[in-house]
Structures are given as C-alpha cells and as structure tokens.
Amino acid sequence: MATGTLPPISSRYGVLVLFLLLINIHMLPCQQFIIPFQAPSDCGAEEFFDISSLSCVSCGPNQRRSTTGLSCICKTGYQTVTTDEASITCQPCPSDKPAVTNDGFGCIRCQGGLSDEGKCKCPEGNHVLVERDVSGNMLEEARCEVCDGNGPAFSEPNSSGDRCERCQASFIKNSCTCKPPNVLAGGLCFPPGSLSSNVNPSVNFAQLKFSVQSAWFVKNLYSSSAACLVFSNLTACQALGNMCVMNMHSFSGISNDACGLFNSIFRARAAMSSTQDISYWRVTLPWLYYGDEPGLASRVLQTDPVPVGFSFRGKNKNTDIKLIAAVYNVRGEFLRWENVGGGNLQICPESAVKQKAAFSFGTAYRETCDLSVEELMHTYPEPLFYDVFMELGGEEDRKLLPLPTLIYNQQYNGRFINQEGMKNWYLSRRMFLVDTLSGRERNALPKVIRVASTVKIRFQLVPRTQEGQVYPPLMTVAYRDVPITDINTQTVSTTFAVEYEMDQNEARMKTNTAIGVMGGLAVLHSLLKTISWKRRIASPLIDMGTMLKFLLFYAGDLANVFFIVTVGTGLYWLIFYKAQRFVSVLLPLPGQEEQFVSYIGCAFALKAVQFLHKLVQQLTVDVFFIDWERPRAKASSTVKATGEQKREPSPVSIWRTYFVANEWNELQTIRKISPTFQIMAVLFFLQVVGFSNLALRDPWPTFQRSPQDYIPSYCLTLRYGVTAALWLCVGLLQVIFFTVFHEHFVEDKIRQFVDLCSISNVSVLLLTHRCFGYYIHGRSVHGHADTNMEEMNNNLRREAESLCGQRGLLPNTDIQTFQVSLTNHLSLQHEKIRSSISRRNGPSRLIDASSATQSEQIIRAYHTMNHFLGSVIDHAHPDMDYIVKDKLAFERVIGMEFLEPNEKSIFYNDEAHSFSDVLFYGNEATLLIFDTLFFCVVDLGAQNFVLAAVLTYVQQMIFRLIRISMGRKNLVNKTLVDERFLI
C-alpha cells in the first residue's frame, strides 16, 4: 500500500546514511571569500570602474572611459544610438554629417570646423551654436548665430554658449561690451574712477605674524567693493562685509584692504538713511560695528535692561534663552533664519540634550573638544556668517535684540583693543566659526585656517533686580590661526561657553566688612587671652614671648572669623541662589571666587597654627599623681648585727598609680565624635545621596542627575558651603548624641576617671601654666585603697548608702575637680622640687652604681613631691595655703580670673570638668573645624571628595599617633611612672 510504513531495516540504513553525510560535511574545507582590490585609477582607457562589483570592466565597442571613470561614453565621431539601464551602443557618424551633437545622440553638418571632441564649434565672440529648431527637431546643418550686443537687444551668449541672454545691467550704456576706460571686474562693468583698482587682497594672521595674499580676495574684493559703492548691490555689500569679518574687523592705516574699503563706503553712506533706525546700520550695508566712541561699550552693555525677565519657578517660569541668527554664505547671499542651538554655534559633537542645556538660563555651560583639521576642512569648505539676535517674545509681533559681539583678535592700528579694558572695546556684530577659504593663495590647500577657539555668551544681571532682568548679553569670540602642516594629524581645540555674572562688589564689601568687624573683636578676645596667660604665668613684663603668644592666640581667633564668614557666605549663595523664584542673584564666576578661596586658605593656615599650638601645650603640660595611701601596719624585720627585731612600715603599692596613669594615657586622644564614622557619613551624603549636586552651577536643587543630562561645573563657593555645612552637621549630631545619650546611658570616661581617682586614692595635679592648672581630688573617703575585694566592696556599699563622708575636697561636698590659681611662692617651691627630678634615657636590666644612685634620687624626688603636694592640699603650709571658691560667670565666659593669688592660692570649683582642656576631648571644636577646613581645602584643590576623605583620615591618624607617643613620653617624664608599665 502506498501509505504503508518503512520496515525497520530502512530506518537503520537511513540513520547510517545520515551519519556518513554529516561526517563528509564536516570533512569539507571552509570556504574563504577573497576579492582583489581595484580602484578607479587602476582601470585602463577602455575600462570603467563598476561600483557594483568593485572591479574594472571593459567598455563596449567604440567606447571609452568617461571623465569620472565610473561609466563609458562613445568615442569621438560616434553617436549614441540606443541605451538601456546597463550599457550603451555606439555607431560612427556618416561622412556627410561627421560631427556629433552636444547631447551625443545625433550627427550633424557644421558651418565651421570641428572641435577636438568631434563637435561643431563657432568662431570666438558673440556667437552661439544652434543644433535644433524651436520645436526641438534636429537641423541638417548646425548654425552659428550672432548675439546682438547693441540696443535694443543688448544680448550676449550664456555660460553654456547655446543661447543669447540680456547682458548685465552694468554693461548697458551703448552695448554689452565693457570698453575702456571702463573696468571689467567680477562680470560687471564699472565706470572709470569709481574705485581705485589698487586694492589690498591680503589677510593678516596676527598670531602667526604674517599675511596671505588670499585668492578669494584677489578675485572678489575689488568687484564686491565697486558693486557695493557704485551700484549699491546688496549681495556685493554683504560679500564685502564678510571679507572684513574674515580680516577680524581690524582697522589699520591701509584704506584699501577689506575693512578699509568697507568703512570708506560706510562713511560715503552717511547722508543716506539708516536701517531699522540704527545709526550704525547704513542702508545696503551689513551691520558690522557699533561705533568707535570712547565708553560706547559700557553704555551698550550696562545701560538699558533687556525687556524680558527670567524666573526659575512659579507660573511665570522662564528659563529659555531664545537666540536666532541670520545666516549668510561667503558670497553675501542670505541663506535663512536659523535658531541658535543644536550645533550651529556649538561645533563640538555632543548630544542634542546636552547642547540644549546651554540655553537654559542660569546653567553655566562649557564644552571643550579637540577637532581634526581634516574634518574641519571637509565640513566647512566655505565659512558661514552669523548675525545673532535674541528673541524678546511675542507670537505675532516678534521683536529681536542684536547681540553685541566682541572679537578678541580685532586690531585697531596694531593694538588688540578688545584685550584691554571695557572703555577701549570696539563692539561688532557678525562672526563665523571656521574659515578655510581666506588662507588659500591658490586653489591648493590653504596655508592657514582660522577657527573660533572660544565662543562665549555672557549674561549680566541688573543690580538689585527682583524680576530677573539682565543687560544685553555679550558674545565674545576668540579665533586661533592654525598653520597647515599635516591635516591628517593636526587638531585644534574649541570651546563654547555660556556664563552668568552679577556685580560682586556689594557682596565682597559685606564680606570684608564682616571680616573687619569680627577681626576687631578677635583682637580684643586675643588680648584678653594674652592678659589671662600673663596672669597665669605670673609675669608682668611685656616681652617678645608675650607678643608671640598674642599672635598665636590671634591666629586661632582670626581663623574662627574666616571660618564663620566663609561658611556663612557659602550657605548664603546656596540658599538664595537655589531657592529663588525670580532671579535676583547669580553665582560668582570662577575668577570672582579667588578672594573667597584665599579666605578659606587663610582660615586653614591660621587654624593649623592654633591646632599645633594647642598640641604643643598638651604635650608639655605638667602632670603629677598624688598618692594619698599610707602604710597600714608595721612589718617586723631582724637586724643581722644585733639580732634585734625592728619594725618598719610596709611599702605602699605603686600599682594604683600605674593604673591611674594608664587610664590617663588612654584619655589623651578620646573625642566626642568618631572620626571614621564622620568621614564615611560625609562621603555617603555627598556621593551616594547626591548632596554634591547642590554645588553645580545651575539653579536646580536636585540630588540626582541623569547621565544623559548636561552636568555643569562646580561652583567652589557652593561646594565649600555644602561640604563644610554637611561636615559640621554630622559632627554636631555626633557631639549631641555623645553628650546627651552616650555619656548618660553608656559611659562617661571623664567622670569615670574622676571616680577611678577616688577609688584609687590618687589625686591628679595638672599645670598648664606656671601658676595655673587643674586639680582632681581623688583622696579616698575610706582612708585606704590597698584592700582586698571584700573590704573594697564594703567600702563602696557604705558610700552608696551614705554611711561615710563625701568625696569632695571640702567637707560635705561632692566637688572633686577644680581650676587652681597658685601663688608665686607655691609655684617656685614646686619648680624647685621638679628641677631635682632627672630621668634615665630608658629602662635597662643592668644597672650600675651611678644609675642606681640616680634612680634613688628620682624616687626621693617623687616622694618629696608627693609629700609636698599632699601637705599643701592638707593646709600644712600656712604660707602656701589656699581657699576654695566659685568662679564668676563672666570669668568663665572670658576665660580669665579677676583675683590674683597674692597671699593664698585659689581653688575654683569646676563641676564642668574643664581639665579635659588638656585632652583632645576638651578641644573638639578646634579639631572639628580643623578637620572641616582640611577636608575642604584638599577637595577644592583636587575636586575629589574621596581623595579629601582619605587624606583627612591619614592626617587624623598621624596627629593621633603624635599625640599618643609624645604625650606618653611627657607623662613618663612628669609623673615618674616607668614607661614599661604604660600599656
């Protein structure tokens, strides 16, 4: 049956055949597709280059290659008979009609001779060749007709030589022939004496210090000037103006160059009416200059505001800058009105979204790129010229405001006047972007090209405006002359920028006033500090040391002044610029921020001096631990000589002092904030959350930006304000958390240290000055601290149940910390004992006799100091007694004591534990401001938050190690504690 199934054997054979087929397929070699390379220049005289096969193909019979090399045409004496889509057929002309018609499709007899191409030719002159009648039928014999150059015909052959046309109007006097003494130039006939034919066709390239005899100027300068002057030809006047623009609008003593000729015609038009009621815009001429009156630039740019207001928010939001340009080609022909934007003035290749951001008011735009000279020459074979206007709105009655243009390269009698002050500026109008034409001496490559290396549009805000008004924007153009050496490798840099400016004199004056007033207050504060310092060292003389100390105090206070003013300034610009509705303030330009940055540098340098001063003070403070412990029993010992029993006091353990010393050593670098958390939190908010975007030069207070959007540059003022404010906020939040929560509910290391002193029966005397310091009263209320665990617990329980006395220095008080103001006599006695103390250079296991004697002297000096200070605290010396009193509130505010300790020392109650001033803990404000300034200075210099964070962390670690190591040595030297026991 036809529908039956194959037997199983067939399936097995089929599988085998399929397997062998697959093997054979894989064994076949891979095919490579290779073709020979051929170019049109490789083809022979009877071959053409086939663009389909990319190879040379032979022409048909009686054919030869065309001038392009991409097709075939009939040979001389052959006519084209038939054509199709791919080829042609040629056959020879008969002997009675030997010539081929101009279109190549017919043969004809000639009245005259034949050309080299086998076509009829007419005699030279006013003859045209006629091969067909009016209906288009082929004539038997070609005729040579004469064009009548006299009236009333006034005709001449057209450019193709096949018909007569009326000649140009400048020729029509009596005939179409420009006869002497008339001058023929540019296809026009000029009467004699209308303009000197001795024109200067050179183009000056001042940057390269040479001129070029421009082929374009040689061909067109005289004819354009004469046609503009004699016939008021609009296109010729525009072409003449373009040649003046290509010469940088420059004036010189030469009156026959492009700009000299233009200005001659400009003056000749003085009696005629002006265009658009603008006196600088003469009839038939382009508007190139504003005028040369002194101070005209400032009147044009800073007198009348633009009748348009800009607003960042609200119903009347207006941030669109609408510019439009009249575009002309080099021949003076008007091409079109063109909206500025989208690549006409911005020749850097960028996305349309980013280029559009240039015309959003308030967004500082700057785009720079390097362009290939070869690409520029290909893209701009001829320059285009732009007259730029600003649209003032209106749907039906649209108004335009001309944009004044400042050509940076313009010369006036050899001076670059537009590179001087505004009073010497010479404003102009027309500009171009790339000129590859005027630098050509012949039809070869140009010797020089001229490129607009900088195009900048600047808006200036009207002072004290509340409606976002600006003065007429100024467009500044700077050109670069590029000598052509190797177009394949040469590049040129170009920049397009839009800037916004306001008068910063008022803001600068307010800043300087604030610094002056606060700086004066800082002088008074520093004087008070110096007076207090003199009191505390008991020195009435004013010497060089006093002056140096005043300068050190003043450095710290002045640093605070600069810091407060700069942070306040940064926040002012951040808040008022980013939050404003109608534009009333604009950010300072980078050049206007130099003074502000210098203030930040001064703040950092002065704060560094203050920080180092405080660091040195902390590393040189006098510290001594007063051990109140006394022997509790006498120990028995036998004298070997007599065998008698002798009772000696048991030694007091030194471990309590070592323990207190270790705790004090650990307190030296504790802070109220975590430096690591501080840096990570600030980086998180700046980089991840996007606070850094608030510092961009645009009015949008947004944290996140799309990668497709244009990202403007950072404003240093805003960047500093955002960074400093963020650093301070994170730091202050940490301080508040540490003070309010951590110290109350977790641990308070300062109070714990005071408690430790009481439990250890050890007091601490800290002298930061010769006659001033701090005292921590750690005398145990239980009399002894060398006890076992049971007795220690019992003592703490009795103290908790108020079964014993209080810890304070005075009976029935809890105040244990004091500021001490010592008498001169007590200070001298302390210095006398201190001078007898000398330390070994380091511990040694091998101690000789002399070192043992030295060690004994140190031990004796320690016991002497311990006994002396303890006896002073116990009122054992009437001549060195003291009183305890509260400090006045005003004394605490200004940091100075009104009473001088003449007869008795004064112990001021200090419940605020101000002894922490000799630690990092008590100088958190100084450290926080120093870290803030360090981070900001590094960031402003490197424009990199991560680098600033890393260097700030390294700086913190370095100073922490210095404080620990040198503070440890000072502790060992002043307290006589062996360094080996400081862990």
Tab-separated table of N, CA and C in Angstrom, residues 563 567 571 574-575 672-674 677-683 685-686 691 694 720-738 924-925 928-929 931-933 935-936:
chain	number	residue	atom	x	y	z
A	563	PHE	N	36.551	81.331	59.164
A	563	PHE	CA	35.719	80.135	59.004
A	563	PHE	C	34.241	80.489	59.064
A	567	VAL	N	31.904	80.042	55.701
A	567	VAL	CA	30.780	79.099	55.743
A	567	VAL	C	29.456	79.843	55.581
A	571	LEU	N	26.782	79.238	52.511
A	571	LEU	CA	25.378	78.909	52.739
A	571	LEU	C	24.452	79.989	52.175
A	574	LEU	N	24.178	79.329	48.522
A	574	LEU	CA	23.452	78.079	48.310
A	574	LEU	C	21.951	78.287	48.482
A	575	ILE	N	21.568	78.954	49.554
A	575	ILE	CA	20.144	79.120	49.849
A	575	ILE	C	19.489	80.105	48.891
A	672	LYS	N	34.723	63.365	71.153
A	672	LYS	CA	33.266	63.279	71.250
A	672	LYS	C	32.637	62.785	69.958
A	673	ILE	N	33.450	62.619	68.928
A	673	ILE	CA	32.947	62.083	67.675
A	673	ILE	C	33.829	60.921	67.249
A	674	SER	N	33.307	60.122	66.345
A	674	SER	CA	34.097	59.049	65.736
A	674	SER	C	34.629	59.549	64.400
A	677	PHE	N	33.563	57.304	61.412
A	677	PHE	CA	32.148	57.464	61.064
A	677	PHE	C	31.898	58.825	60.426
A	678	GLN	N	32.571	59.855	60.922
A	678	GLN	CA	32.414	61.200	60.366
A	678	GLN	C	32.747	61.214	58.881
A	679	ILE	N	33.868	60.637	58.529
A	679	ILE	CA	34.310	60.649	57.130
A	679	ILE	C	33.372	59.811	56.265
A	680	MET	N	33.004	58.622	56.737
A	680	MET	CA	32.137	57.759	55.936
A	680	MET	C	30.756	58.374	55.760
A	681	ALA	N	30.226	59.006	56.820
A	681	ALA	CA	28.897	59.611	56.710
A	681	ALA	C	28.910	60.778	55.726
A	682	VAL	N	29.931	61.623	55.810
A	682	VAL	CA	30.021	62.761	54.890
A	682	VAL	C	30.147	62.273	53.447
A	683	LEU	N	30.988	61.263	53.214
A	683	LEU	CA	31.125	60.708	51.869
A	683	LEU	C	29.801	60.119	51.383
A	685	PHE	N	26.703	61.004	52.182
A	685	PHE	CA	25.757	62.053	51.813
A	685	PHE	C	26.203	62.789	50.548
A	686	LEU	N	27.498	62.992	50.377
A	686	LEU	CA	27.982	63.740	49.213
A	686	LEU	C	27.880	62.921	47.936
A	691	PHE	N	24.339	65.086	47.668
A	691	PHE	CA	24.421	66.462	48.125
A	691	PHE	C	25.410	67.269	47.284
A	694	LEU	N	24.189	69.780	44.683
A	694	LEU	CA	23.729	71.113	45.055
A	694	LEU	C	24.761	72.175	44.748
A	720	TYR	N	32.171	74.457	48.727
A	720	TYR	CA	32.692	74.645	50.086
A	720	TYR	C	31.542	74.765	51.084
A	721	GLY	N	30.511	75.541	50.731
A	721	GLY	CA	29.388	75.711	51.644
A	721	GLY	C	28.688	74.399	51.947
A	722	VAL	N	28.419	73.588	50.901
A	722	VAL	CA	27.750	72.304	51.106
A	722	VAL	C	28.618	71.366	51.932
A	723	THR	N	29.906	71.271	51.572
A	723	THR	CA	30.799	70.334	52.259
A	723	THR	C	31.005	70.725	53.715
A	724	ALA	N	31.306	72.012	53.951
A	724	ALA	CA	31.553	72.455	55.321
A	724	ALA	C	30.305	72.311	56.179
A	725	ALA	N	29.144	72.707	55.636
A	725	ALA	CA	27.908	72.600	56.409
A	725	ALA	C	27.579	71.145	56.713
A	726	LEU	N	27.771	70.271	55.739
A	726	LEU	CA	27.488	68.847	55.954
A	726	LEU	C	28.434	68.253	56.990
A	727	TRP	N	29.731	68.599	56.892
A	727	TRP	CA	30.711	68.089	57.864
A	727	TRP	C	30.354	68.574	59.270
A	728	LEU	N	30.002	69.844	59.400
A	728	LEU	CA	29.655	70.393	60.718
A	728	LEU	C	28.373	69.767	61.252
A	729	CYS	N	27.383	69.567	60.387
A	729	CYS	CA	26.120	68.980	60.846
A	729	CYS	C	26.328	67.557	61.354
A	730	VAL	N	27.066	66.753	60.583
A	730	VAL	CA	27.335	65.384	61.030
A	730	VAL	C	28.126	65.405	62.331
A	731	GLY	N	29.122	66.297	62.424
A	731	GLY	CA	29.910	66.398	63.650
A	731	GLY	C	29.080	66.841	64.838
A	732	LEU	N	28.240	67.852	64.638
A	732	LEU	CA	27.406	68.350	65.737
A	732	LEU	C	26.392	67.299	66.183
A	733	LEU	N	25.830	66.556	65.242
A	733	LEU	CA	24.909	65.486	65.613
A	733	LEU	C	25.621	64.418	66.436
A	734	GLN	N	26.855	64.120	66.071
A	734	GLN	CA	27.624	63.158	66.862
A	734	GLN	C	27.893	63.695	68.262
A	735	VAL	N	28.251	64.968	68.368
A	735	VAL	CA	28.525	65.567	69.675
A	735	VAL	C	27.266	65.554	70.541
A	736	ILE	N	26.127	65.911	69.932
A	736	ILE	CA	24.864	65.908	70.696
A	736	ILE	C	24.521	64.494	71.155
A	737	PHE	N	24.656	63.528	70.242
A	737	PHE	CA	24.389	62.138	70.613
A	737	PHE	C	25.322	61.683	71.725
A	738	PHE	N	26.596	62.019	71.599
A	738	PHE	CA	27.582	61.588	72.595
A	738	PHE	C	27.301	62.236	73.948
A	924	GLU	N	37.266	69.661	71.126
A	924	GLU	CA	36.547	69.095	69.995
A	924	GLU	C	36.204	70.153	68.955
A	925	ALA	N	35.864	71.364	69.381
A	925	ALA	CA	35.516	72.413	68.419
A	925	ALA	C	36.702	72.732	67.517
A	928	LEU	N	37.276	69.744	65.200
A	928	LEU	CA	36.230	69.625	64.190
A	928	LEU	C	36.404	70.664	63.090
A	929	ILE	N	36.700	71.900	63.465
A	929	ILE	CA	36.899	72.950	62.457
A	929	ILE	C	38.157	72.677	61.645
A	931	ASP	N	39.521	69.727	60.979
A	931	ASP	CA	39.226	68.637	60.045
A	931	ASP	C	38.337	69.129	58.904
A	932	THR	N	37.374	69.986	59.219
A	932	THR	CA	36.494	70.534	58.176
A	932	THR	C	37.299	71.308	57.141
A	933	LEU	N	38.167	72.187	57.625
A	933	LEU	CA	38.965	73.001	56.706
A	933	LEU	C	39.953	72.137	55.923
A	935	PHE	N	39.607	68.960	55.040
A	935	PHE	CA	38.839	68.244	54.021
A	935	PHE	C	38.460	69.176	52.876
A	936	CYS	N	37.994	70.382	53.205
A	936	CYS	CA	37.537	71.317	52.172
A	936	CYS	C	38.691	71.830	51.321
